[in-house]
């Protein structure tokens, strides 16, 4: 991977801050991938996903109970430490209870000039799409009011095209990885993250550069084709360890990954309708899905990517994923797919996680 | 610690025991007679619809506090753990899933347990553990499932579009129920059910308002009366029971009779009580203190319009969860601020509840508002509304004693 790209991802907060200082571009924080970033972009607002590795969360203890997942605590801690003091607004789209609570507590304590809680539907019927469009319109009205700018369908179409182009590239990299190219999941992780935290205009050339340099990897066939499943997976050291143990992460089921790039925004005359379809058509996250939908995504992805082992990476106290786990475990057992569960406590690659991973890969070797 | 009973002081509790027994017996009778039984999520506002259609609703989440009071929660937790569910999940979830998957097959259950469902609602709304518990049940019971959809909207942001979407979902549910049961929906019966609910909510508010009297006629130990607000909305049972409660409470107020003999300190309780240890509310008595208001009981402080029965139950569905959770922290703080003033609160107890993240998130902000804006001292203790192993009586007592000393010192100073 181009080191320049990795550097940009690492410096995404600085880039947002510099952009704001230089061009006056508004910056809004988002807490979830269900926030329609295309709409923000159409208002020339830079959406930036609040994201961290979950390791420095103690500072949040003055505002959040300790039995909230480490990523939520970490985001709050970063906010309190001033890492996001350049934000003009925060937007959330209701998914899990913890992020909704975080959104409320963030707004109360850090007082962003603009805040909005979007309430999307859980289903994907005609009625749900119409309601979702109405929610988008409410957001647009609030943005018009705040920015003093008028919404333009044409601008939204351009924004959609930009995001779609980026998703298409990342999707192509997943496919190349599936087909045996020398793609590291750590690179995909950076590209997925870039989609959420960097100005969208800057990312596509890097994706294109990556795609044009992709070569086949003859040694890949010998490696275990792994899928990771969990909510926020933001610990590159764990991903690196999986690779070092002989795993090739080819697919994922996380807050930041394939689920977001599998689908394109469908071509429709009304861009809001198209956008509503995209957000409701794509595989739902655990907080918005029922068991049949979870099973459908997991099995289809396993089949499409030739996955032969699944690693559940569950954040401590993550109720949606913990509640899904026994069901999904049974689904995998029925299909004869080995799996292991890691519990992430905000300490990155802890000794316990190392031991579990080593045991799992030894078991795979033996089996 | 588990299964301890509080000393109740309202005569209405005798009638309440019968109402609880009758409710569960009615479910079994419906099952035996071949009438449809549906398991539905709690506080979803659609109870009126089921009663109006002659369908017997069962609320697994309401069963959980009973399990905790009786002590069968531990066995249900074990069943859930054996099925692979994490101990970090909400106690309602673990109890209800453990019960639905395994506990339901046990012999000699209290109140004969729950009748198995003929239909289920897979929930898209409410808190995550409720939603997921119903998904587990839908996967387990091979019965027709209605997939519900209700967006999570902060109470103060509810607008026509949210109500309209809720109504569309209710119409879809009516079609499902008619198709599955052959029963016909009658809007006038629903209207009548909404009239009952509205009256129950009005009576509820009147009863709760009487707790602002000094001395308070009853304490949080009587929170069990909300059983009728969860299970018997839409019926005369709730209305008649609440009328009796109101009469009794009014009489106590007229006599100047407080729940404790020498009330000196008035407390607010935030979050769900410890269902396995309701006796906890008696602990305050040694300080001549009484809990006179709670967050949880405000969940039914709403009004419905019988002229718009569908819109009314859609609204009730939309507000039931956000009213007491963290969907809108500002609204919750507003509610507590009002309660502190209306109920003349001297101090607040914040139950940091490992089984309920939506209610527990924001409590530190609430504590700050109490201290800085209302000059009301508060204390937070770690607990769990279902699991006694996550509660320490010693820690609780230490915290409460410190709070009481603080309140008394403040009173002396003023």
XYZ file of C-alpha atoms in Angstrom:
781
model
C 0.000 0.000 0.000
C 1.093 3.532 -0.803
C 2.559 4.838 2.480
C 1.208 8.281 1.578
C -2.307 6.892 1.753
C -1.804 5.303 5.139
C -0.368 8.558 6.355
C -3.456 10.440 5.131
C -5.741 8.031 6.972
C -3.697 8.420 10.141
C -3.807 12.186 9.825
C -7.495 12.408 8.938
C -8.381 14.651 11.870
C -5.597 17.093 10.992
C -6.712 17.079 7.356
C -10.270 17.899 8.362
C -9.052 20.657 10.641
C -6.741 22.106 7.974
C -9.513 21.976 5.360
C -11.769 23.862 7.683
C -9.178 26.497 8.493
C -8.156 26.938 4.855
C -11.475 26.731 3.018
C -14.012 27.157 5.780
C -15.472 23.751 4.974
C -17.836 22.542 7.695
C -16.956 19.234 9.345
C -19.580 16.935 10.884
C -18.852 13.867 12.972
C -20.819 10.676 12.368
C -21.231 7.729 14.717
C -22.548 5.124 12.349
C -22.421 4.040 8.718
C -26.177 4.596 8.400
C -25.676 8.358 8.276
C -26.306 9.381 4.635
C -22.940 11.029 4.081
C -23.870 11.818 0.487
C -26.399 14.376 1.735
C -23.790 16.059 3.922
C -21.372 16.117 1.015
C -24.024 17.717 -1.188
C -24.019 20.608 1.301
C -20.212 20.770 1.030
C -19.875 19.390 4.530
C -17.047 16.957 5.269
C -18.446 13.911 7.089
C -15.927 12.251 9.345
C -16.615 9.042 11.229
C -15.625 9.264 14.889
C -13.166 6.423 15.149
C -10.349 5.183 17.318
C -8.580 2.034 18.332
C -10.435 1.748 21.620
C -7.361 1.738 23.831
C -7.616 4.973 25.803
C -11.057 5.049 27.251
C -10.555 5.839 30.957
C -11.146 9.524 30.405
C -14.740 8.701 29.455
C -15.445 7.251 32.890
C -16.753 10.601 34.070
C -19.583 10.383 31.561
C -20.124 6.737 30.639
C -20.544 3.605 32.744
C -17.683 1.134 32.485
C -20.025 -1.528 31.090
C -20.363 0.305 27.771
C -18.340 -1.082 24.847
C -14.700 0.106 24.621
C -15.108 1.895 21.237
C -17.947 4.077 22.560
C -15.923 4.922 25.630
C -12.884 5.635 23.511
C -14.756 8.000 21.207
C -16.107 9.880 24.214
C -12.606 10.005 25.698
C -11.204 11.436 22.458
C -13.965 14.019 22.425
C -13.234 15.057 25.991
C -9.527 15.274 25.204
C -10.316 17.775 22.426
C -9.387 15.519 19.489
C -12.584 16.543 17.721
C -12.836 20.147 18.812
C -12.981 21.265 15.177
C -16.359 19.601 14.549
C -19.272 21.833 13.611
C -21.872 19.153 14.033
C -22.608 15.552 14.953
C -25.120 13.280 13.239
C -26.283 9.870 14.306
C -28.586 7.358 12.734
C -30.186 5.111 15.356
C -28.586 1.709 15.398
C -27.430 0.364 18.763
C -28.470 1.691 22.164
C -24.886 2.457 23.185
C -24.160 4.777 20.246
C -27.497 6.515 20.725
C -26.588 7.136 24.354
C -23.140 8.276 23.283
C -24.663 10.698 20.761
C -26.860 12.247 23.437
C -24.056 12.506 25.984
C -21.661 13.900 23.383
C -24.146 16.581 22.365
C -24.914 17.553 25.949
C -21.294 17.836 27.007
C -19.425 18.922 23.893
C -22.239 21.080 22.560
C -21.753 20.878 18.778
C -23.405 23.738 16.909
C -25.465 21.257 14.903
C -26.785 17.846 15.915
C -29.315 15.499 14.378
C -30.622 12.033 15.199
C -31.932 10.257 12.139
C -34.521 7.538 12.776
C -34.430 5.125 9.854
C -36.923 2.268 9.418
C -35.949 -1.337 10.088
C -37.638 -2.798 7.055
C -37.289 -2.407 3.330
C -40.826 -2.101 2.035
C -42.275 0.647 -0.198
C -43.690 2.283 2.935
C -40.305 2.092 4.657
C -38.569 3.675 1.655
C -41.118 6.505 1.590
C -40.648 7.055 5.319
C -36.862 6.960 4.951
C -37.077 9.644 2.255
C -39.148 11.758 4.665
C -36.418 11.345 7.297
C -33.792 12.423 4.767
C -35.917 15.467 3.914
C -36.085 16.402 7.592
C -32.299 16.212 7.749
C -32.046 18.307 4.592
C -34.368 20.939 6.056
C -32.209 21.103 9.184
C -29.058 21.399 7.069
C -30.582 24.137 4.928
C -31.468 25.997 8.065
C -28.006 25.605 9.566
C -25.894 26.262 6.481
C -28.135 28.833 4.789
C -27.638 26.867 1.569
C -30.365 25.412 -0.566
C -30.486 21.702 -1.257
C -29.694 20.739 -4.839
C -30.707 17.376 -6.285
C -28.002 17.802 -8.905
C -25.309 18.222 -6.286
C -26.614 15.189 -4.433
C -26.379 13.138 -7.620
C -22.734 14.179 -7.983
C -22.042 13.276 -4.356
C -23.708 9.903 -4.788
C -21.577 9.248 -7.852
C -18.401 10.072 -5.944
C -19.236 7.740 -3.052
C -20.417 5.048 -5.419
C -17.186 5.240 -7.384
C -15.218 4.776 -4.167
C -17.403 1.848 -3.060
C -17.048 0.256 -6.469
C -13.226 0.373 -6.213
C -13.191 -1.112 -2.723
C -15.656 -3.784 -3.843
C -13.292 -4.614 -6.719
C -10.397 -4.964 -4.269
C -12.444 -7.400 -2.159
C -13.115 -9.390 -5.338
C -9.431 -9.348 -6.293
C -8.578 -10.604 -2.816
C -11.138 -13.358 -3.227
C -9.581 -14.349 -6.530
C -6.112 -14.796 -5.069
C -4.520 -11.370 -5.509
C -1.822 -10.201 -3.126
C -4.208 -8.039 -1.094
C -3.743 -7.663 2.618
C -6.844 -7.168 4.706
C -4.943 -4.488 6.613
C -4.899 -2.522 3.359
C -8.617 -3.059 2.922
C -9.141 -1.907 6.489
C -7.324 1.340 5.703
C -9.347 1.817 2.523
C -12.643 1.166 4.299
C -11.652 3.610 6.997
C -10.578 6.204 4.427
C -14.063 6.065 2.924
C -15.391 7.188 6.294
C -12.814 9.719 7.410
C -11.153 11.350 4.390
C -12.588 13.810 1.860
C -14.158 11.498 -0.700
C -12.563 13.410 -3.587
C -9.108 12.366 -2.408
C -9.580 8.627 -1.969
C -10.549 7.311 -5.401
C -7.124 7.948 -7.043
C -5.471 5.931 -4.269
C -7.933 3.075 -4.753
C -7.249 3.173 -8.498
C -3.516 3.144 -7.845
C -3.888 0.143 -5.572
C -6.043 -1.709 -8.103
C -3.595 -1.107 -10.934
C -0.734 -2.527 -8.883
C -2.533 -5.674 -7.766
C -0.663 -8.873 -8.609
C -1.634 -12.468 -8.077
C -0.199 -14.161 -5.018
C 0.724 -17.785 -5.755
C 1.129 -18.648 -2.066
C -2.368 -17.541 -1.116
C -4.042 -20.860 -1.696
C -2.296 -22.424 1.264
C -3.691 -19.891 3.687
C -6.950 -20.160 5.639
C -9.667 -18.010 4.145
C -11.044 -16.164 7.113
C -14.087 -13.999 7.673
C -14.157 -11.652 10.651
C -17.454 -10.734 12.285
C -18.176 -8.097 14.903
C -19.217 -4.514 15.318
C -16.391 -1.983 15.438
C -13.146 -3.761 14.631
C -10.457 -1.150 14.952
C -7.432 -3.084 16.197
C -4.968 -3.540 13.309
C -2.613 -5.445 15.625
C -5.169 -8.249 15.978
C -5.727 -8.354 12.224
C -1.967 -8.504 11.723
C -1.699 -11.407 14.161
C -4.389 -13.340 12.299
C -2.371 -12.921 9.121
C 0.847 -13.943 10.869
C -0.789 -17.140 12.068
C -1.680 -18.128 8.507
C -5.065 -16.504 8.113
C -6.063 -14.623 5.000
C -8.968 -12.345 5.895
C -10.986 -12.281 2.692
C -14.373 -11.180 3.999
C -15.929 -9.354 6.893
C -19.164 -8.655 8.712
C -18.318 -5.486 10.597
C -19.387 -1.848 10.969
C -16.783 -0.822 8.462
C -16.418 -3.234 5.608
C -17.951 -5.258 2.833
C -21.567 -4.710 3.881
C -21.093 -1.028 3.046
C -19.533 -1.518 -0.372
C -21.345 -4.571 -1.726
C -24.236 -2.564 -3.158
C -24.342 0.489 -5.418
C -26.874 3.282 -5.225
C -29.505 2.195 -7.768
C -30.134 4.447 -10.778
C -33.312 6.396 -10.046
C -34.568 9.762 -11.124
C -35.019 10.977 -7.572
C -31.630 10.849 -5.824
C -33.251 10.734 -2.380
C -35.255 7.685 -3.358
C -32.112 6.096 -4.782
C -30.240 6.817 -1.573
C -33.023 5.422 0.604
C -32.919 2.224 -1.446
C -29.155 1.956 -1.030
C -29.253 2.277 2.759
C -32.188 -0.112 3.106
C -31.072 -2.603 0.434
C -27.588 -3.175 1.748
C -27.036 -6.027 4.230
C -28.236 -4.679 7.581
C -25.992 -4.480 10.623
C -26.762 -6.590 13.652
C -28.615 -3.721 15.351
C -30.975 -3.398 12.420
C -31.274 -6.998 11.274
C -33.310 -10.004 12.279
C -31.793 -13.486 12.387
C -32.815 -14.526 8.853
C -31.096 -11.413 7.453
C -27.954 -12.105 9.486
C -27.867 -15.709 8.349
C -28.423 -14.701 4.733
C -25.493 -12.266 4.688
C -23.109 -14.560 6.556
C -23.793 -17.622 4.408
C -23.843 -15.763 1.102
C -20.576 -14.020 1.926
C -18.961 -17.255 3.099
C -19.995 -18.914 -0.131
C -18.986 -15.992 -2.370
C -15.542 -15.673 -0.799
C -14.803 -19.340 -0.191
C -14.437 -18.681 3.546
C -13.352 -21.682 5.600
C -13.046 -20.172 9.089
C -14.835 -17.397 10.968
C -13.406 -15.259 13.758
C -15.994 -13.416 15.837
C -14.407 -10.249 17.188
C -16.879 -9.079 19.784
C -16.487 -5.892 21.703
C -17.082 -6.403 25.410
C -20.721 -5.530 26.247
C -21.778 -5.320 22.569
C -25.346 -6.548 23.007
C -26.406 -6.848 19.344
C -23.512 -9.088 18.395
C -23.461 -11.036 21.665
C -27.161 -11.770 21.215
C -26.630 -12.948 17.624
C -23.639 -15.094 18.462
C -25.207 -18.422 19.570
C -27.506 -18.345 16.533
C -24.683 -17.644 14.086
C -22.451 -20.167 15.814
C -25.110 -22.835 15.215
C -25.467 -21.754 11.588
C -21.714 -22.201 11.097
C -21.606 -25.492 12.972
C -24.346 -26.870 10.712
C -22.227 -25.916 7.714
C -19.081 -27.400 9.264
C -17.264 -24.067 9.350
C -14.876 -23.695 12.299
C -15.177 -20.526 14.317
C -13.792 -18.833 17.392
C -14.962 -15.905 19.490
C -12.611 -13.172 20.685
C -13.730 -10.712 23.307
C -12.219 -7.262 22.762
C -11.778 -5.270 25.924
C -10.086 -2.238 24.438
C -6.587 -3.538 24.985
C -5.744 -4.503 21.416
C -3.839 -7.743 21.013
C -3.955 -8.926 24.620
C -2.350 -12.142 25.846
C -5.739 -13.791 26.070
C -6.594 -12.938 22.482
C -3.190 -14.190 21.288
C -3.710 -17.479 23.084
C -7.178 -17.975 21.657
C -6.006 -17.170 18.144
C -3.009 -19.497 18.393
C -5.212 -22.283 19.737
C -7.701 -21.739 16.935
C -5.123 -21.892 14.170
C -3.487 -24.956 15.746
C -6.891 -26.592 15.774
C -7.374 -25.716 12.108
C -3.978 -27.205 11.262
C -4.766 -30.371 13.167
C -8.249 -30.683 11.693
C -30.430 -11.897 48.685
C -32.930 -13.088 46.114
C -36.679 -13.298 46.528
C -36.924 -10.953 49.525
C -40.286 -9.282 49.855
C -40.955 -5.712 50.741
C -43.528 -4.693 53.337
C -46.418 -3.380 51.291
C -48.819 -0.920 52.715
C -51.518 -0.482 50.097
C -54.558 -2.707 50.467
C -54.761 -2.722 46.665
C -51.987 -5.286 46.622
C -54.452 -8.013 47.515
C -56.428 -7.190 44.380
C -53.198 -6.896 42.403
C -52.171 -10.433 43.325
C -55.487 -11.666 41.943
C -55.071 -9.601 38.768
C -51.643 -11.134 38.203
C -52.956 -14.657 38.804
C -55.931 -14.046 36.513
C -53.751 -12.618 33.760
C -51.591 -15.734 33.530
C -54.603 -18.043 33.997
C -56.328 -16.251 31.122
C -53.419 -17.053 28.834
C -53.601 -20.735 29.730
C -57.376 -20.769 29.362
C -57.120 -19.196 25.901
C -54.580 -21.815 24.920
C -56.718 -24.666 26.233
C -59.766 -23.342 24.403
C -57.878 -22.941 21.143
C -57.994 -19.161 21.135
C -54.883 -17.416 19.773
C -52.057 -16.423 22.122
C -49.467 -13.933 20.924
C -46.150 -13.098 22.589
C -45.416 -9.438 22.236
C -42.675 -7.047 23.336
C -43.429 -4.870 26.356
C -44.436 -1.251 26.292
C -45.197 -1.317 22.609
C -48.546 0.377 22.693
C -50.364 -2.279 20.726
C -52.015 -4.084 23.626
C -55.283 -2.337 22.823
C -55.291 -3.877 19.373
C -54.943 -7.432 20.688
C -57.604 -7.033 23.340
C -59.894 -5.400 20.765
C -59.474 -8.407 18.476
C -59.899 -11.040 21.182
C -56.282 -12.180 20.970
C -54.589 -12.961 24.281
C -51.302 -11.099 24.643
C -48.411 -12.496 26.681
C -45.454 -10.338 27.660
C -42.286 -12.339 28.296
C -40.529 -9.230 29.573
C -43.194 -8.773 32.216
C -42.653 -12.394 33.216
C -39.022 -11.623 34.040
C -39.645 -9.516 37.179
C -41.897 -12.310 38.441
C -39.131 -14.844 37.833
C -36.733 -12.585 39.758
C -39.179 -12.186 42.644
C -39.843 -15.929 42.757
C -36.198 -16.846 42.251
C -36.475 -18.832 39.004
C -34.338 -16.237 37.245
C -31.155 -18.080 38.249
C -32.285 -21.264 36.554
C -33.249 -19.306 33.433
C -29.829 -17.601 33.422
C -28.239 -21.050 33.542
C -30.317 -22.194 30.594
C -29.303 -19.089 28.625
C -25.634 -19.625 29.491
C -25.819 -23.254 28.353
C -27.172 -22.024 25.025
C -24.107 -19.801 24.694
C -25.522 -16.402 25.658
C -23.026 -14.076 27.311
C -23.423 -13.078 30.938
C -22.891 -9.483 29.788
C -26.305 -9.446 28.119
C -29.274 -7.796 29.847
C -30.875 -9.880 32.597
C -34.331 -9.634 31.015
C -32.840 -11.038 27.828
C -31.062 -13.897 29.614
C -34.067 -14.745 31.728
C -36.563 -14.608 28.890
C -34.438 -16.479 26.395
C -33.501 -19.107 28.993
C -37.132 -19.478 29.932
C -38.534 -19.539 26.384
C -35.995 -22.060 25.119
C -35.795 -24.399 28.121
C -37.459 -23.192 31.319
C -40.882 -23.348 29.721
C -40.615 -27.155 29.667
C -40.190 -27.465 33.424
C -42.947 -28.964 35.511
C -44.680 -27.238 38.445
C -43.902 -23.676 37.390
C -45.265 -20.768 39.418
C -48.557 -19.570 37.885
C -48.144 -22.515 35.482
C -45.598 -20.508 33.511
C -46.364 -18.970 30.133
C -48.579 -20.548 27.482
C -46.574 -21.192 24.313
C -47.194 -18.631 21.550
C -49.323 -19.179 18.443
C -47.822 -16.035 16.899
C -44.877 -13.818 17.603
C -43.845 -10.306 16.834
C -40.252 -9.929 15.738
C -39.448 -6.518 16.943
C -37.741 -3.691 15.125
C -37.862 -1.070 17.870
C -37.324 -0.708 21.596
C -34.003 -1.593 23.122
C -31.596 -4.007 21.470
C -31.980 -6.793 24.093
C -35.764 -6.797 23.662
C -35.467 -6.829 19.898
C -32.938 -9.639 19.978
C -34.809 -11.696 22.603
C -37.802 -11.803 20.284
C -35.579 -12.788 17.391
C -34.300 -15.725 19.441
C -37.887 -16.703 20.225
C -38.926 -16.350 16.576
C -36.116 -18.684 15.623
C -37.098 -21.160 18.323
C -40.888 -21.351 18.122
C -41.955 -22.460 14.717
C -45.007 -20.188 14.568
C -46.053 -17.368 12.224
C -44.087 -14.192 12.869
C -45.042 -10.603 12.212
C -42.010 -8.418 11.665
C -42.709 -5.065 13.262
C -41.024 -1.803 12.355
C -40.995 1.247 14.537
C -38.278 3.875 14.266
C -36.515 5.209 17.354
C -37.403 8.850 17.656
C -36.653 11.225 20.509
C -39.979 12.029 22.142
C -39.799 15.750 21.502
C -39.060 15.123 17.817
C -42.062 12.940 17.028
C -43.841 14.366 14.017
C -46.702 13.459 11.706
C -44.474 11.360 9.464
C -43.502 9.119 12.372
C -47.130 8.646 13.420
C -48.164 8.002 9.824
C -45.498 5.320 9.458
C -46.591 3.767 12.757
C -50.207 3.686 11.552
C -49.143 2.023 8.286
C -47.353 -0.664 10.305
C -50.393 -1.206 12.534
C -52.606 -1.624 9.461
C -50.164 -4.217 8.188
C -50.344 -5.990 11.560
C -54.143 -5.963 11.459
C -54.076 -7.660 8.051
C -51.641 -10.260 9.421
C -53.795 -10.982 12.457
C -56.986 -11.196 10.409
C -55.366 -13.580 7.939
C -53.828 -15.797 10.608
C -56.716 -15.954 13.064
C -59.816 -15.404 10.944
C -60.865 -12.788 13.505
C -62.138 -9.443 12.269
C -60.803 -6.088 13.335
C -63.429 -3.660 14.611
C -62.359 -0.012 14.919
C -65.057 0.685 17.523
C -63.686 -2.016 19.798
C -60.235 -0.495 19.417
C -61.692 2.926 20.196
C -63.197 1.528 23.386
C -59.839 -0.022 24.320
C -58.139 3.337 23.721
C -60.744 4.998 25.982
C -59.810 2.499 28.725
C -56.107 3.138 28.266
C -56.565 6.865 28.275
C -58.545 6.632 31.482
C -55.911 4.337 33.007
C -53.172 6.862 32.134
C -55.215 9.712 33.608
C -55.807 7.748 36.820
C -52.142 6.790 36.885
C -51.083 10.433 36.742
C -53.569 11.336 39.457
C -52.273 8.557 41.712
C -48.650 9.490 41.092
C -49.365 13.183 41.682
C -50.670 12.356 45.154
C -47.196 11.203 46.052
C -46.194 14.847 46.055
C -48.137 15.129 49.308
C -46.035 15.380 52.450
C -45.985 12.779 53.922
C -46.127 10.587 50.836
C -48.979 8.047 50.898
C -46.944 5.270 49.267
C -43.398 4.515 48.168
C -41.535 2.932 45.267
C -42.093 -0.408 46.962
C -45.569 -0.292 45.411
C -44.198 -0.100 41.873
C -45.820 -3.495 41.231
C -49.082 -1.697 40.532
C -47.667 -0.873 37.125
C -48.440 -4.485 36.188
C -51.821 -3.281 34.971
C -50.214 -0.536 32.887
C -48.097 -3.105 31.056
C -50.538 -5.980 30.704
C -54.050 -4.587 31.107
C -54.100 -1.399 29.132
C -57.127 -1.359 26.887
C -59.307 -3.080 29.499
C -61.625 -2.136 32.329
C -59.493 -4.276 34.633
C -56.776 -1.593 34.696
C -59.293 1.218 35.052
C -61.220 -0.408 37.917
C -58.070 -1.398 39.747
C -56.584 2.089 39.441
C -59.833 3.662 40.632
C -59.549 1.535 43.770
C -55.905 2.501 44.206
C -56.764 6.168 43.765
C -59.561 5.939 46.338
C -57.282 4.251 48.854
C -54.455 6.700 48.268
C -56.800 9.699 48.502
C -58.082 8.394 51.825
C -54.539 8.058 53.112
C -53.775 11.599 52.023
C -56.959 12.894 53.674
C -55.904 11.208 56.906
C -52.405 12.637 56.552
C -51.117 9.091 56.677
C -47.649 8.649 55.243
C -46.045 5.439 54.104
C -43.660 5.770 57.042
C -44.532 7.282 60.394
C -42.089 10.212 60.489
C -41.155 11.186 56.947
C -38.092 13.434 56.898
C -36.375 12.725 53.611
C -37.972 12.398 50.171
C -36.053 10.486 47.519
C -36.062 10.007 43.748
C -35.103 6.649 42.207
C -33.650 6.551 38.700
C -33.700 3.323 36.683
C -35.445 -0.029 37.130
C -35.727 -1.441 40.668
C -34.042 -4.636 41.775
C -36.916 -7.010 41.177
C -35.338 -9.740 43.299
C -34.950 -7.413 46.250
C -37.852 -5.033 46.567
C -37.216 -5.024 50.298
C -34.389 -2.667 49.460
C -36.890 0.188 49.518
C -37.398 -0.485 53.219
C -33.743 0.244 53.915
C -34.396 3.981 53.714
C -36.830 3.860 56.587
C -34.137 3.879 59.234
C -33.386 7.388 58.022
C -37.084 8.293 57.949
C -36.691 8.453 54.190
C -39.017 7.315 51.446
C -38.749 7.027 47.656
C -41.608 9.160 46.353
C -40.885 9.280 42.601
C -39.107 7.250 39.928
C -38.161 7.527 36.274
C -39.755 4.232 35.360
C -43.284 5.078 36.445
C -43.402 8.088 34.132
C -43.556 5.786 31.112
C -47.350 5.942 31.183
C -47.741 9.654 31.597
C -49.423 10.178 28.243
C -52.845 10.832 26.743
C -54.553 9.127 23.831
C -57.295 10.396 21.566
C -60.159 7.914 21.133
C -61.274 9.790 17.995
C -58.012 8.672 16.376
C -57.470 5.197 17.795
C -54.861 4.049 15.270
C -52.864 7.255 15.561
C -53.152 7.025 19.340
C -51.645 3.569 19.638
C -48.999 4.481 17.059
C -48.041 7.436 19.255
C -48.034 5.279 22.367
C -45.729 2.832 20.606
C -43.381 5.608 19.582
C -43.065 7.179 23.031
C -43.036 4.118 25.265
C -39.346 3.363 24.889
C -37.875 6.874 24.444
C -39.736 8.103 27.543
C -37.470 6.220 29.899
C -34.351 5.507 27.825
C -31.519 7.591 26.446
C -33.075 8.226 23.012
C -33.413 11.756 24.324
C -31.282 12.582 27.327
C -32.579 16.149 27.383
C -36.160 14.932 27.685
C -35.202 12.600 30.499
C -33.405 15.378 32.365
C -36.448 17.592 31.873
C -38.644 14.861 33.368
C -36.388 14.401 36.378
C -36.064 18.141 36.924
C -39.848 18.431 36.984
C -40.154 15.477 39.353
C -37.587 16.981 41.733
C -39.664 20.151 41.976
C -43.128 18.556 41.987
C -42.280 15.859 44.508
C -40.089 18.064 46.736
C -37.132 15.737 46.386
C -34.261 15.944 48.889
C -31.969 13.429 47.255
C -31.709 11.020 44.327
C -30.542 7.438 43.976
C -29.154 6.549 40.593
C -29.138 2.827 39.982
C -26.317 2.194 37.517
C -27.933 -0.866 36.021
C -25.721 -3.333 34.177
C -28.824 -4.877 32.670
C -30.090 -1.661 31.134
C -27.612 0.434 29.204
C -30.245 2.678 27.574
C -31.457 3.902 30.962
C -28.040 3.916 32.637
C -26.332 6.010 29.963
C -26.652 9.667 30.841
C -26.877 9.155 34.592
C -23.642 11.037 35.168
C -25.151 14.028 33.383
C -28.291 13.608 35.464
C -26.192 13.578 38.640
C -24.520 16.809 37.574
C -27.819 18.528 36.782
C -29.156 17.450 40.174
C -26.121 18.857 41.963
C -25.408 21.983 39.941
C -28.823 23.154 38.806
C -31.145 21.759 41.457
C -28.859 21.529 44.503
C -30.078 17.996 45.073
C -27.437 15.515 46.270
C -27.427 12.121 44.600
C -25.591 8.875 44.811
C -24.946 6.173 42.251
C -24.668 2.477 43.028
C -23.829 -0.465 40.781
C -26.552 -3.027 40.408
C -28.645 -5.056 38.042
C -32.418 -5.216 37.889
C -32.469 -8.978 37.343
C -29.211 -10.457 38.567
C -28.495 -10.331 42.302
C -24.926 -11.491 41.740
C -24.163 -8.116 40.206
C -25.330 -6.222 43.259
C -23.545 -5.685 46.557
C -25.724 -4.862 49.533
C -22.682 -3.610 51.462
C -21.774 -1.146 48.703
C -25.387 -0.053 48.453
C -25.686 0.582 52.188
C -22.425 2.506 52.346
C -23.496 4.739 49.482
C -26.998 5.303 50.785
C -25.770 6.074 54.302
C -23.380 8.670 52.895
C -26.194 10.224 50.859
C -28.485 10.379 53.867
C -25.838 12.052 55.973
C -25.284 14.558 53.217
C -28.994 15.328 52.968
C -29.390 15.681 56.715
C -26.369 17.961 56.917
C -27.850 20.114 54.171
C -31.193 20.221 55.957
C -29.529 21.190 59.209
C -27.568 23.940 57.487
C -30.702 25.403 55.963
